[in-house]
Coordinates of C-alpha atoms (C1' of nucleotides) in Angstrom, one line a residue:
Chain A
X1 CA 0.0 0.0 0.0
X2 CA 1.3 3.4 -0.8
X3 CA 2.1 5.4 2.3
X4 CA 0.7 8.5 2.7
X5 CA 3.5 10.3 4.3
X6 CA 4.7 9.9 0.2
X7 CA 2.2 12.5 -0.8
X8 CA 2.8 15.8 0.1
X9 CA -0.3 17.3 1.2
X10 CA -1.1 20.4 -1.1
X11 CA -1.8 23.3 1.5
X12 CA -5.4 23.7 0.1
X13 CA -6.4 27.5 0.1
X14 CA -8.6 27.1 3.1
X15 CA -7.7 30.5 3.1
X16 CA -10.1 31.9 5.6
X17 CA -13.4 33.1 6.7
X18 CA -15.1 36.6 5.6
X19 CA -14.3 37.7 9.0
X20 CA -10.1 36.8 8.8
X21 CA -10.7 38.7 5.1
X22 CA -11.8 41.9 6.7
X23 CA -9.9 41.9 9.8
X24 CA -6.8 41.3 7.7
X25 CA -8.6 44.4 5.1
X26 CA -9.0 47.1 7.9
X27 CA -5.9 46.1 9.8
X28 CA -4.1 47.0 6.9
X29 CA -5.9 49.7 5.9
X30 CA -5.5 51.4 9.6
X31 CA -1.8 51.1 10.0
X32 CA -1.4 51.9 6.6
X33 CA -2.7 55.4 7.1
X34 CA -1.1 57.9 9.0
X35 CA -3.6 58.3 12.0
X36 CA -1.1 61.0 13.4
X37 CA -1.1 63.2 10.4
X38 CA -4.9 64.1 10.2
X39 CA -5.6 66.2 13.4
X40 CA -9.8 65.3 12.8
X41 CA -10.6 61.8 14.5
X42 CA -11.2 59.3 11.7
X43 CA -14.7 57.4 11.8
X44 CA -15.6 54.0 10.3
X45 CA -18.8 53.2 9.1
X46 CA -19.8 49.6 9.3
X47 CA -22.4 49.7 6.8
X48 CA -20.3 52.0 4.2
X49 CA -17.1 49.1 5.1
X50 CA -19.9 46.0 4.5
X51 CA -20.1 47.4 1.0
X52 CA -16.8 48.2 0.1
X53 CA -15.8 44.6 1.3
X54 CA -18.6 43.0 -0.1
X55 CA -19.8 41.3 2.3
X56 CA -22.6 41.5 5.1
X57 CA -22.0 44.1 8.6
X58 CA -21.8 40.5 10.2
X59 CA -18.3 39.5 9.5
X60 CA -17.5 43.5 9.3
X61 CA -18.4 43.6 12.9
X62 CA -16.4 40.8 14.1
X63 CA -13.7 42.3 12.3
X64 CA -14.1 45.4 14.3
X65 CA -14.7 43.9 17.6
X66 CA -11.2 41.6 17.3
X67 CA -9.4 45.4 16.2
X68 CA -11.5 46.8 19.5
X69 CA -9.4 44.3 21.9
X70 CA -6.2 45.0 20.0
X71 CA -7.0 48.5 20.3
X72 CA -6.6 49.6 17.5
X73 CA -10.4 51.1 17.5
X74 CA -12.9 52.0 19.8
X75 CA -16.6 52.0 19.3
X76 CA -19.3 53.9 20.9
X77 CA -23.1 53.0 20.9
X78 CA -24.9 54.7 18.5
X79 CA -22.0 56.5 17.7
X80 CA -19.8 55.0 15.8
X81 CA -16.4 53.1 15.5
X82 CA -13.3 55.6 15.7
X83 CA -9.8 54.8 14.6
X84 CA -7.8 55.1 18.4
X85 CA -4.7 57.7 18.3
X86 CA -2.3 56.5 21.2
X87 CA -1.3 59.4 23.4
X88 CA 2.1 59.8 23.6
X89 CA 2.1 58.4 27.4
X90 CA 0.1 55.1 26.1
X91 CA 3.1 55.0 23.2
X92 CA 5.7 55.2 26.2
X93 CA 4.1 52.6 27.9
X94 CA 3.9 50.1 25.2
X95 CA 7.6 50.6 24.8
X96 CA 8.3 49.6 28.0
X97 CA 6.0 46.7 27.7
X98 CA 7.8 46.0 24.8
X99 CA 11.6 46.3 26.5
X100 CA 10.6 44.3 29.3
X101 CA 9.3 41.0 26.9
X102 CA 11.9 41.9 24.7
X103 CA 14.6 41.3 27.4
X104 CA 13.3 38.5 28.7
X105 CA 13.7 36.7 25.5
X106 CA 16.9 37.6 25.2
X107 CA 17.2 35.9 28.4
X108 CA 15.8 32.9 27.3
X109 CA 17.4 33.2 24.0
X110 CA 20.9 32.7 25.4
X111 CA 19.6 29.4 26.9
X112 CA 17.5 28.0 24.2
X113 CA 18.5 28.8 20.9
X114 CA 21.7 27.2 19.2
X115 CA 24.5 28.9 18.2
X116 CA 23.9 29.2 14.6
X117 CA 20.7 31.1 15.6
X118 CA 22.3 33.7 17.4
X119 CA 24.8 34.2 14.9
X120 CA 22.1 34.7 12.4
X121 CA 21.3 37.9 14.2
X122 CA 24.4 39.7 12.0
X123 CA 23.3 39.0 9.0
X124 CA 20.3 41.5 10.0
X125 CA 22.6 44.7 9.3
X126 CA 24.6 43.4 6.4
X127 CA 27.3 46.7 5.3
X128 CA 25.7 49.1 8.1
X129 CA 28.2 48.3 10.5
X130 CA 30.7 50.0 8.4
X131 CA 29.1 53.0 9.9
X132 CA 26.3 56.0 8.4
X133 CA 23.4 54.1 8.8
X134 CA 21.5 57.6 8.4
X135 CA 22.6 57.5 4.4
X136 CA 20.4 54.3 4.1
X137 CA 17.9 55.0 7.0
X138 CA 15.1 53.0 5.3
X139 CA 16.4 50.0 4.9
X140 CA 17.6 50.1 8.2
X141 CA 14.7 50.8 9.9
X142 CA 13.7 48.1 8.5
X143 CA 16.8 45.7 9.5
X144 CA 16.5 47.1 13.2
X145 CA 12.3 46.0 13.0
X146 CA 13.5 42.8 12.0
X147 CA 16.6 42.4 14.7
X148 CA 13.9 42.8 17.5
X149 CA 11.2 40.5 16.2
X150 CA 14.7 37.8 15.7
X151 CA 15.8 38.4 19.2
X152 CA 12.1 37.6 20.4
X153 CA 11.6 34.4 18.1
X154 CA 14.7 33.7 19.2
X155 CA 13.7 33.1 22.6
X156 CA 11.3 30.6 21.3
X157 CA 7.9 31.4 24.5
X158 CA 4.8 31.4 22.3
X159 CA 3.1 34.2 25.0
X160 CA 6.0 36.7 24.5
X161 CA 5.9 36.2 20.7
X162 CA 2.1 37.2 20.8
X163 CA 2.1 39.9 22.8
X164 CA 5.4 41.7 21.3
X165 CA 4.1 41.5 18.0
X166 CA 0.5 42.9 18.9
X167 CA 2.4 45.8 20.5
X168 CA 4.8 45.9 17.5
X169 CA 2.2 46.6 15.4
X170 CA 1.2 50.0 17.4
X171 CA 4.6 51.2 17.3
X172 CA 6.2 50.3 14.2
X173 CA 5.6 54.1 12.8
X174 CA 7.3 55.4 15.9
X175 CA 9.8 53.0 15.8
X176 CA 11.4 54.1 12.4
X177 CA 10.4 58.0 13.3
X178 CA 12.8 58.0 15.7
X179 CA 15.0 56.6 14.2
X180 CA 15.5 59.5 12.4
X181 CA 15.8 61.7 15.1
X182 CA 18.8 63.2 17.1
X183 CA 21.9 60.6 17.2
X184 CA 18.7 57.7 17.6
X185 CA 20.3 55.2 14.4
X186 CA 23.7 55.7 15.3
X187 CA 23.4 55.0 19.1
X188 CA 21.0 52.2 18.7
X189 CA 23.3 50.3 15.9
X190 CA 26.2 50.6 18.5
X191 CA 23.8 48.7 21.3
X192 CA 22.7 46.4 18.5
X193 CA 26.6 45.0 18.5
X194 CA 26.7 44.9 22.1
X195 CA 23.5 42.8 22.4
X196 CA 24.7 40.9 19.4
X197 CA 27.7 39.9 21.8
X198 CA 26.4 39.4 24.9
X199 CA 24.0 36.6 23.3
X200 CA 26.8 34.7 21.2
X201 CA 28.5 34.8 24.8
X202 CA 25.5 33.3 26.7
X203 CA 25.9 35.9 28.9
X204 CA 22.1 35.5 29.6
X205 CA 21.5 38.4 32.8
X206 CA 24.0 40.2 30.5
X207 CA 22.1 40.6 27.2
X208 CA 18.5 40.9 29.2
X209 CA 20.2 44.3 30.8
X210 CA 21.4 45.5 27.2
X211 CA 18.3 44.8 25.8
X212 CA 16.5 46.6 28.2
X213 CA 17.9 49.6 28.2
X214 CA 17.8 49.3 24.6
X215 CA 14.0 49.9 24.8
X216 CA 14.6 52.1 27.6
X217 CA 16.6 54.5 26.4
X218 CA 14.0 54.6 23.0
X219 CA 11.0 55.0 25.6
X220 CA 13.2 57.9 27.1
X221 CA 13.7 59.0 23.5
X222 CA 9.9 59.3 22.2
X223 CA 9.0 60.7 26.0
X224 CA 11.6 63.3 25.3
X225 CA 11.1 64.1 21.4
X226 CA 7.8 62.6 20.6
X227 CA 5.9 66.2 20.5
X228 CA 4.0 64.5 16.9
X229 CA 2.1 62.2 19.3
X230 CA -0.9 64.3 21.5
Chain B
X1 CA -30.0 81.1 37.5
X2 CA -29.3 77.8 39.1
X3 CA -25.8 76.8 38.6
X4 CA -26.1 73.3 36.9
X5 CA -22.6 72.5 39.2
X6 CA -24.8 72.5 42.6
X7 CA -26.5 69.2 40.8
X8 CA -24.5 66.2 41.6
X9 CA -25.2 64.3 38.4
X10 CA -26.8 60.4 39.3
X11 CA -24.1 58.5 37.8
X12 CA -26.6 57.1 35.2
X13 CA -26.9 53.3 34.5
X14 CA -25.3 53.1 31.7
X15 CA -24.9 49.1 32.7
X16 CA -23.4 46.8 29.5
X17 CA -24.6 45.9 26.5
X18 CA -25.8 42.2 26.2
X19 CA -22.7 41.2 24.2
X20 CA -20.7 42.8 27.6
X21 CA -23.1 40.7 30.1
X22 CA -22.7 37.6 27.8
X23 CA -19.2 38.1 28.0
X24 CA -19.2 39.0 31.8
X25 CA -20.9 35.2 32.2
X26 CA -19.0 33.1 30.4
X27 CA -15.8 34.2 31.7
X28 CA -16.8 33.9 35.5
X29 CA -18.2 30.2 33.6
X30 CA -14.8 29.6 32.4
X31 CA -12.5 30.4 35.1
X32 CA -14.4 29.1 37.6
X33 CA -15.1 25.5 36.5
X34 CA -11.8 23.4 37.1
X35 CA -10.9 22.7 33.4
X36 CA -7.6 20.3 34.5
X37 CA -10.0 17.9 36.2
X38 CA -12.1 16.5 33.5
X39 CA -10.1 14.8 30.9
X40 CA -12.0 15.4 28.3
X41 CA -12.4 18.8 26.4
X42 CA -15.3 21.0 27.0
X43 CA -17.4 22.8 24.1
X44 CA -19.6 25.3 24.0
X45 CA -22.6 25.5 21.9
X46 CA -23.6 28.8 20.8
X47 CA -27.6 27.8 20.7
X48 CA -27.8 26.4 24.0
X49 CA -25.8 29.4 25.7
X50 CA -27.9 32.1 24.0
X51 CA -31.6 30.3 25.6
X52 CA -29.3 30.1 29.1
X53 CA -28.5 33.5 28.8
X54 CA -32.1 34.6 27.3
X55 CA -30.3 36.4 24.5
X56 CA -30.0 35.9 20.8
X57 CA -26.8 34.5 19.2
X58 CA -24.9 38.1 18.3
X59 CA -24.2 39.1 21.7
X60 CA -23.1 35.4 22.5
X61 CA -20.7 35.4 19.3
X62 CA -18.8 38.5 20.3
X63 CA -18.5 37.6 23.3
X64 CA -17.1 34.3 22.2
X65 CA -14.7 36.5 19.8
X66 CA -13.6 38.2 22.5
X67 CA -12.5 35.0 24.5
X68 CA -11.3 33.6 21.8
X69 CA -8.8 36.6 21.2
X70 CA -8.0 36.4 25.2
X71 CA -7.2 33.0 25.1
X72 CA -9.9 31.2 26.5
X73 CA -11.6 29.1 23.9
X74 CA -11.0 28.1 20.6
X75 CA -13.8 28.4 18.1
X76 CA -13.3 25.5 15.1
X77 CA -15.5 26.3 11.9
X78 CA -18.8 23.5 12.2
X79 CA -17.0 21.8 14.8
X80 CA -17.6 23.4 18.3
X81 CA -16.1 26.1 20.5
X82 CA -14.0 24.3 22.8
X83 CA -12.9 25.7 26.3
X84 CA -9.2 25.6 25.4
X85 CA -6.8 23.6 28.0
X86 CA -3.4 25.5 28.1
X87 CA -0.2 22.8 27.8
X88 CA 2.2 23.0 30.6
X89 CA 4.3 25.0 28.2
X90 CA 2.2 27.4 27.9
X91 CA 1.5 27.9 31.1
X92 CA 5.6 28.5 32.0
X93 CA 5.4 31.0 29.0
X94 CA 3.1 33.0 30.5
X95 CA 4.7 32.7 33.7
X96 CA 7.7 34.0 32.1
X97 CA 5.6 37.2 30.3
X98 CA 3.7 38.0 33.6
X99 CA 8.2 37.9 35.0
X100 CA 9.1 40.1 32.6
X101 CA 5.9 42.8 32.9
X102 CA 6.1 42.7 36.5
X103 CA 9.7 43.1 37.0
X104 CA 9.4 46.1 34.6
X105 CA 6.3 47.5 36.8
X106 CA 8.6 47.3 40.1
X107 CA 11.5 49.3 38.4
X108 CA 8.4 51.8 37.3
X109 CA 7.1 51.8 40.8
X110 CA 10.2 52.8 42.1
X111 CA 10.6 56.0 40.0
X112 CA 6.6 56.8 40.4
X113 CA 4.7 55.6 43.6
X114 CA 4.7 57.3 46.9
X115 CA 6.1 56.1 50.0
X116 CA 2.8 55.7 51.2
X117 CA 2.0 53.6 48.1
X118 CA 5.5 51.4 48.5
X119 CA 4.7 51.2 52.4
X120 CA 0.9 50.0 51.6
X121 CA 2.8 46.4 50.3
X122 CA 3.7 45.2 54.3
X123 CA -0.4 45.7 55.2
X124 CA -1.4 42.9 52.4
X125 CA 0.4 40.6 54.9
X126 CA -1.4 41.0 58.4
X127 CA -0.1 38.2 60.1
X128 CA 1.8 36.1 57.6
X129 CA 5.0 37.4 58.9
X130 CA 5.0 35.2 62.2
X131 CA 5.7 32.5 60.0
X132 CA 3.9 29.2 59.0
X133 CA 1.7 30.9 56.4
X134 CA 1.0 26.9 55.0
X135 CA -1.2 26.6 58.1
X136 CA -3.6 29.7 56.3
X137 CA -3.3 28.8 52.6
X138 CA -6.2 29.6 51.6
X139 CA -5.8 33.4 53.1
X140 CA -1.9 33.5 52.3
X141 CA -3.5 32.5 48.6
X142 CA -5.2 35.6 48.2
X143 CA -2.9 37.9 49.2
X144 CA -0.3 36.9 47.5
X145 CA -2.0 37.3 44.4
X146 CA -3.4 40.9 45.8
X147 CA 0.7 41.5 46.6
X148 CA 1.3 41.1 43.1
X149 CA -1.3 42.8 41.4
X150 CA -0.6 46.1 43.8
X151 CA 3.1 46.0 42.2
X152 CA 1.8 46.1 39.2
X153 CA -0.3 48.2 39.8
X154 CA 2.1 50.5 41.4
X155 CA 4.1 51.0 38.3
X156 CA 1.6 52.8 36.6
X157 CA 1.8 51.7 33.1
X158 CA -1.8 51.0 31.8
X159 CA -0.2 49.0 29.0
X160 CA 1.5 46.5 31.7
X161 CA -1.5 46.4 34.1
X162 CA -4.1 45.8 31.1
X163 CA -1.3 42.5 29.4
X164 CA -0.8 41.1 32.9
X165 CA -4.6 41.0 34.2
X166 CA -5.1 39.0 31.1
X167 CA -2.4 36.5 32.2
X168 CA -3.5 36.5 35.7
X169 CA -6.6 35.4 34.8
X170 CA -4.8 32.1 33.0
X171 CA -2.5 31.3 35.8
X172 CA -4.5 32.2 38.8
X173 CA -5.5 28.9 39.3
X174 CA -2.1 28.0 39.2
X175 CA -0.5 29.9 41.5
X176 CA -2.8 28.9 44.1
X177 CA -2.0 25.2 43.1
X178 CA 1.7 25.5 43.4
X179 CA 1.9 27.3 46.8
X180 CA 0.8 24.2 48.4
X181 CA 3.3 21.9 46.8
X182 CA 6.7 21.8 48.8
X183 CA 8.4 24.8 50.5
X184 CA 7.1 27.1 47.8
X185 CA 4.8 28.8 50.3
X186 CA 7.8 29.5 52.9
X187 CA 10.5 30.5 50.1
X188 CA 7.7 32.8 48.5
X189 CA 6.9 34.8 51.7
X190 CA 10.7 35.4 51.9
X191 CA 11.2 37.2 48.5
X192 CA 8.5 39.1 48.7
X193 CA 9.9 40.4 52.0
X194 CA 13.1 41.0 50.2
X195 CA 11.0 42.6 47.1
X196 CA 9.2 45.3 49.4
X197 CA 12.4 46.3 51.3
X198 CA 14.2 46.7 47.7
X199 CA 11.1 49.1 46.6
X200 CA 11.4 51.0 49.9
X201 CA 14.8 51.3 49.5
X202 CA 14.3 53.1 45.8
X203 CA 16.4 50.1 44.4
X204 CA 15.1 50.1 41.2
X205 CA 17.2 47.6 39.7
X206 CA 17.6 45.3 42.7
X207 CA 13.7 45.4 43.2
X208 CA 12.9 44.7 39.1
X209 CA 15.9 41.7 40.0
X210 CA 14.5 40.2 43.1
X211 CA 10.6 40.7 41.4
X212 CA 12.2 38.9 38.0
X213 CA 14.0 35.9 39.9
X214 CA 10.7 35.5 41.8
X215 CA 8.7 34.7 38.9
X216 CA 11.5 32.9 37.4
X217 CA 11.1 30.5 40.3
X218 CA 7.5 30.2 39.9
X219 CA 8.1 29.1 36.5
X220 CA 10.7 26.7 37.3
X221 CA 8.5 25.2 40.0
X222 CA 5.6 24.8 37.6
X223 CA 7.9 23.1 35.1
X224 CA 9.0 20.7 37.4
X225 CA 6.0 19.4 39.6
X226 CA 3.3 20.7 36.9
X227 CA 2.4 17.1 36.2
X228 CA -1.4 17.8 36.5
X229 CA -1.4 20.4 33.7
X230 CA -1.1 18.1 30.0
Chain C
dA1 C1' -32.9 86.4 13.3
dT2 C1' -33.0 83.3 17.2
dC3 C1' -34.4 79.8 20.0
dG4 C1' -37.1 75.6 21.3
dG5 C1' -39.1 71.6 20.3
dG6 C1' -40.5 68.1 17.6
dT7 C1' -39.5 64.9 13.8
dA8 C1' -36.7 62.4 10.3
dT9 C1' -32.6 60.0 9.9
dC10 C1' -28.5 57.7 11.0
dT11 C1' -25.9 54.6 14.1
dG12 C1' -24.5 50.6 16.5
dG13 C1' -27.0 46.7 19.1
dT14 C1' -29.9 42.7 18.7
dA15 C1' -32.8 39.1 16.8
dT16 C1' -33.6 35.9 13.3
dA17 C1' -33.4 33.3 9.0
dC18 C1' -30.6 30.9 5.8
dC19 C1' -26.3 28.5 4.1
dA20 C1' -22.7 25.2 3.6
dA21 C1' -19.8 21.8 5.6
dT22 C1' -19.3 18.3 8.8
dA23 C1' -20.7 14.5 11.5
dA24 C1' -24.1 11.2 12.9
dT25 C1' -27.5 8.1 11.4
dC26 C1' -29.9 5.2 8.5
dT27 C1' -30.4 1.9 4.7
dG28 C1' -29.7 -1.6 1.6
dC29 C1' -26.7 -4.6 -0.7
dC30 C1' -23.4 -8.2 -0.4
Chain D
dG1 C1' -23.5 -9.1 10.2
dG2 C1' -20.7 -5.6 8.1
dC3 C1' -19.7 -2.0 5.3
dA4 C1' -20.5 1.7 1.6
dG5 C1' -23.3 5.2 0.2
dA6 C1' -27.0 8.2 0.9
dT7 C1' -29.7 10.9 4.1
dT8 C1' -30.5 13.6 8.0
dA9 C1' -29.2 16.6 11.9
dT10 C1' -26.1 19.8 13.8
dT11 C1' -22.8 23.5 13.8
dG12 C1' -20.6 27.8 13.0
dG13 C1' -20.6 31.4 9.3
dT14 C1' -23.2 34.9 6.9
dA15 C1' -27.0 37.9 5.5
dT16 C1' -30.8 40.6 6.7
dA17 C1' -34.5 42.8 9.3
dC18 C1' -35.7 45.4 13.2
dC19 C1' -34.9 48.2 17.4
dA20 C1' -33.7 52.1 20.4
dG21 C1' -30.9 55.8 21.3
dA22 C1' -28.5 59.8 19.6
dT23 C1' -27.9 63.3 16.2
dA24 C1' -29.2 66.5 12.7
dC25 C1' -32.5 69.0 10.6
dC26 C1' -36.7 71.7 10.1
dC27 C1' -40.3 74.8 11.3
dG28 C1' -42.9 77.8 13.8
dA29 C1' -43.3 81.0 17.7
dT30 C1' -41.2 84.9 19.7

DNA sequence: ATCGGGTATCTGGTATACCAATAATCTGCC
DNA sequence: GGCAGATTATTGGTATACCAGATACCCGAT
């Protein structure tokens, strides 16, 4: 009999349910816009989005409740559902959510993953370490998005993965906006070595410190120039 | 003309929408029954909850979004909602996040609260001190769960207190399991001793250390005589 | 012209009907 | 008696209709 471990299962679409559609549409469509930029509070229709997705208020709603615990929106009876801008003190404090599951990662990182793993982590920033990482400052922000979300898989706890990459999603704008602030790119890519080190070292306690002062020092950073924010 | 500021407005009902009360019920539902003692997996059906409940289906569905995106239950397309049984893994994982939030609200607590605040930590243990706090679990329970929760609390970080409730309401049960199970009791009410006199002390870093280590040891402890959980 | 009140309209909240996919059951052939 | 195929029942997913509160608008009295 042929064994069915020979046949590679095609993945199917599956793809997903109405709801998974629109909550993956408006997700999109709300960090793609620059909330901070408009000063007027942006509304969302549910009946207007039903028709512009196709599809019935049902899924839209569900949609919109999932976003409402993410908070990304909040909705008022009879009101409507408004697109949430973070105050700069809420933007502070997810940073320092952020720094403190970020670090303990790290932590765990020096004690779970392997070697090659860690060493992966300087491939991130391929030429910026010979310095002027503000010539290429998009592609960096990009490579420095992508260090933190390694350092965090890295760590391999499921519950810190989740949460750090529901917060990532609220601060990602800020992220690379400060980056281009002040001496932000070239004092982070300096830390970024350190941490680099202190993980290829196992130097667990070590690296969990680095990388929370990291995030410190960027929460200190939008506190002290992040005037944009309300 | 009668100054409308001599009124003390009636705070208004306001009370919950159904989808709130639905929500509101099944959680109490949830945490309360003892999931890890039945073997077999518990499912919900969507019909028979909304004639409990007296209400239609919509408010029952969101709600059941809303626990699905909190962790609770897992909702499989024509299959069921199941109450979902978190692995022993996931349980340390969690552990670990709730370390790593809490450690960071300590350091917070040390820059923000009042002495008052810090001194308030000694008066959640009346009597525990004397020793032997196995001989009043039950009581030593609650408060130790109160003495983390005011920490937490005590940083003042919204985004923390909101991430860690959430996980307090997975381990709770937990917590209260493991405090019975070897010294843990007796090694606990020694930290936290240590903990208050680091936040008195304005020890920042000690403090977030001591509160880190603390959870680390929880989560060690559940690793190794978590045998009940899958 | 301005103000007050009443009405039309719009909004999210809720109830309900229908659908498709799965699982449970039945049926009939071997 | 056992098993394959068809049928029925059940479930979550979706669409739609209706409700009540809140807002916006209109109109007449002053």
């Amino acid at each position: 009999m042929v064994k069915s471990d020979q046949f590679s299962i095609t993945p199917i679409v599956a793809s997903s349910s109405l709801r998974t559609l629109a909550y993956e549409a408006l997700k999109a469509a709300i960090t793609k816009m620059d909330i901070y930029g408009r000063p007027d509070e942006v509304r969302l229709d549910e009946r207007k989005l039903s028709q512009d997705l196709g599809v019935s208020r049902t899924p839209v709603r569900e949609a919109l409740t999932v976003l409402e615990q993410e908070g990304f929106v909040r909705s008022e009876a009879r009101r409507g559902v408004f697109v949430i801008k973070k105050t700069k003190k809420e933007i502070v404090g997810m940073i320092h959510a952020w720094a403190a599951l970020e670090s303990m990662a790290a932590r765990l990182a020096c004690e779970r993953a392997t070697d090659a793993q860690l060493k992966s982590l300087r491939e991130i920033f391929p030429e910026f370490y010979e310095g002027r990482p503000s010539e290429h400052i998009d592609e960096y922000s990009d490579a420095n998005i992508r260090f933190h979300q390694t350092i965090i898989s890295l760590g391999q706890c499921e519950v810190i993965q989740d949460l750090s990459s529901n917060l990532l999603m609220h601060v990602r704008g800020i992220r690379n906006t400060a980056l281009r602030q002040g001496e932000r790119a070239e004092k982070s890519i300096k830390e970024h070595v350190q941490i680099i080190k202190a993980l290829e070292a196992r130097k667990g306690e070590l690296a969990e410190g680095l990388v929370r002062e990291h995030g410190l020092g960027l929460a200190a950073h939008v506190h002290q120039y992040g005037d944009y924010l309300v």
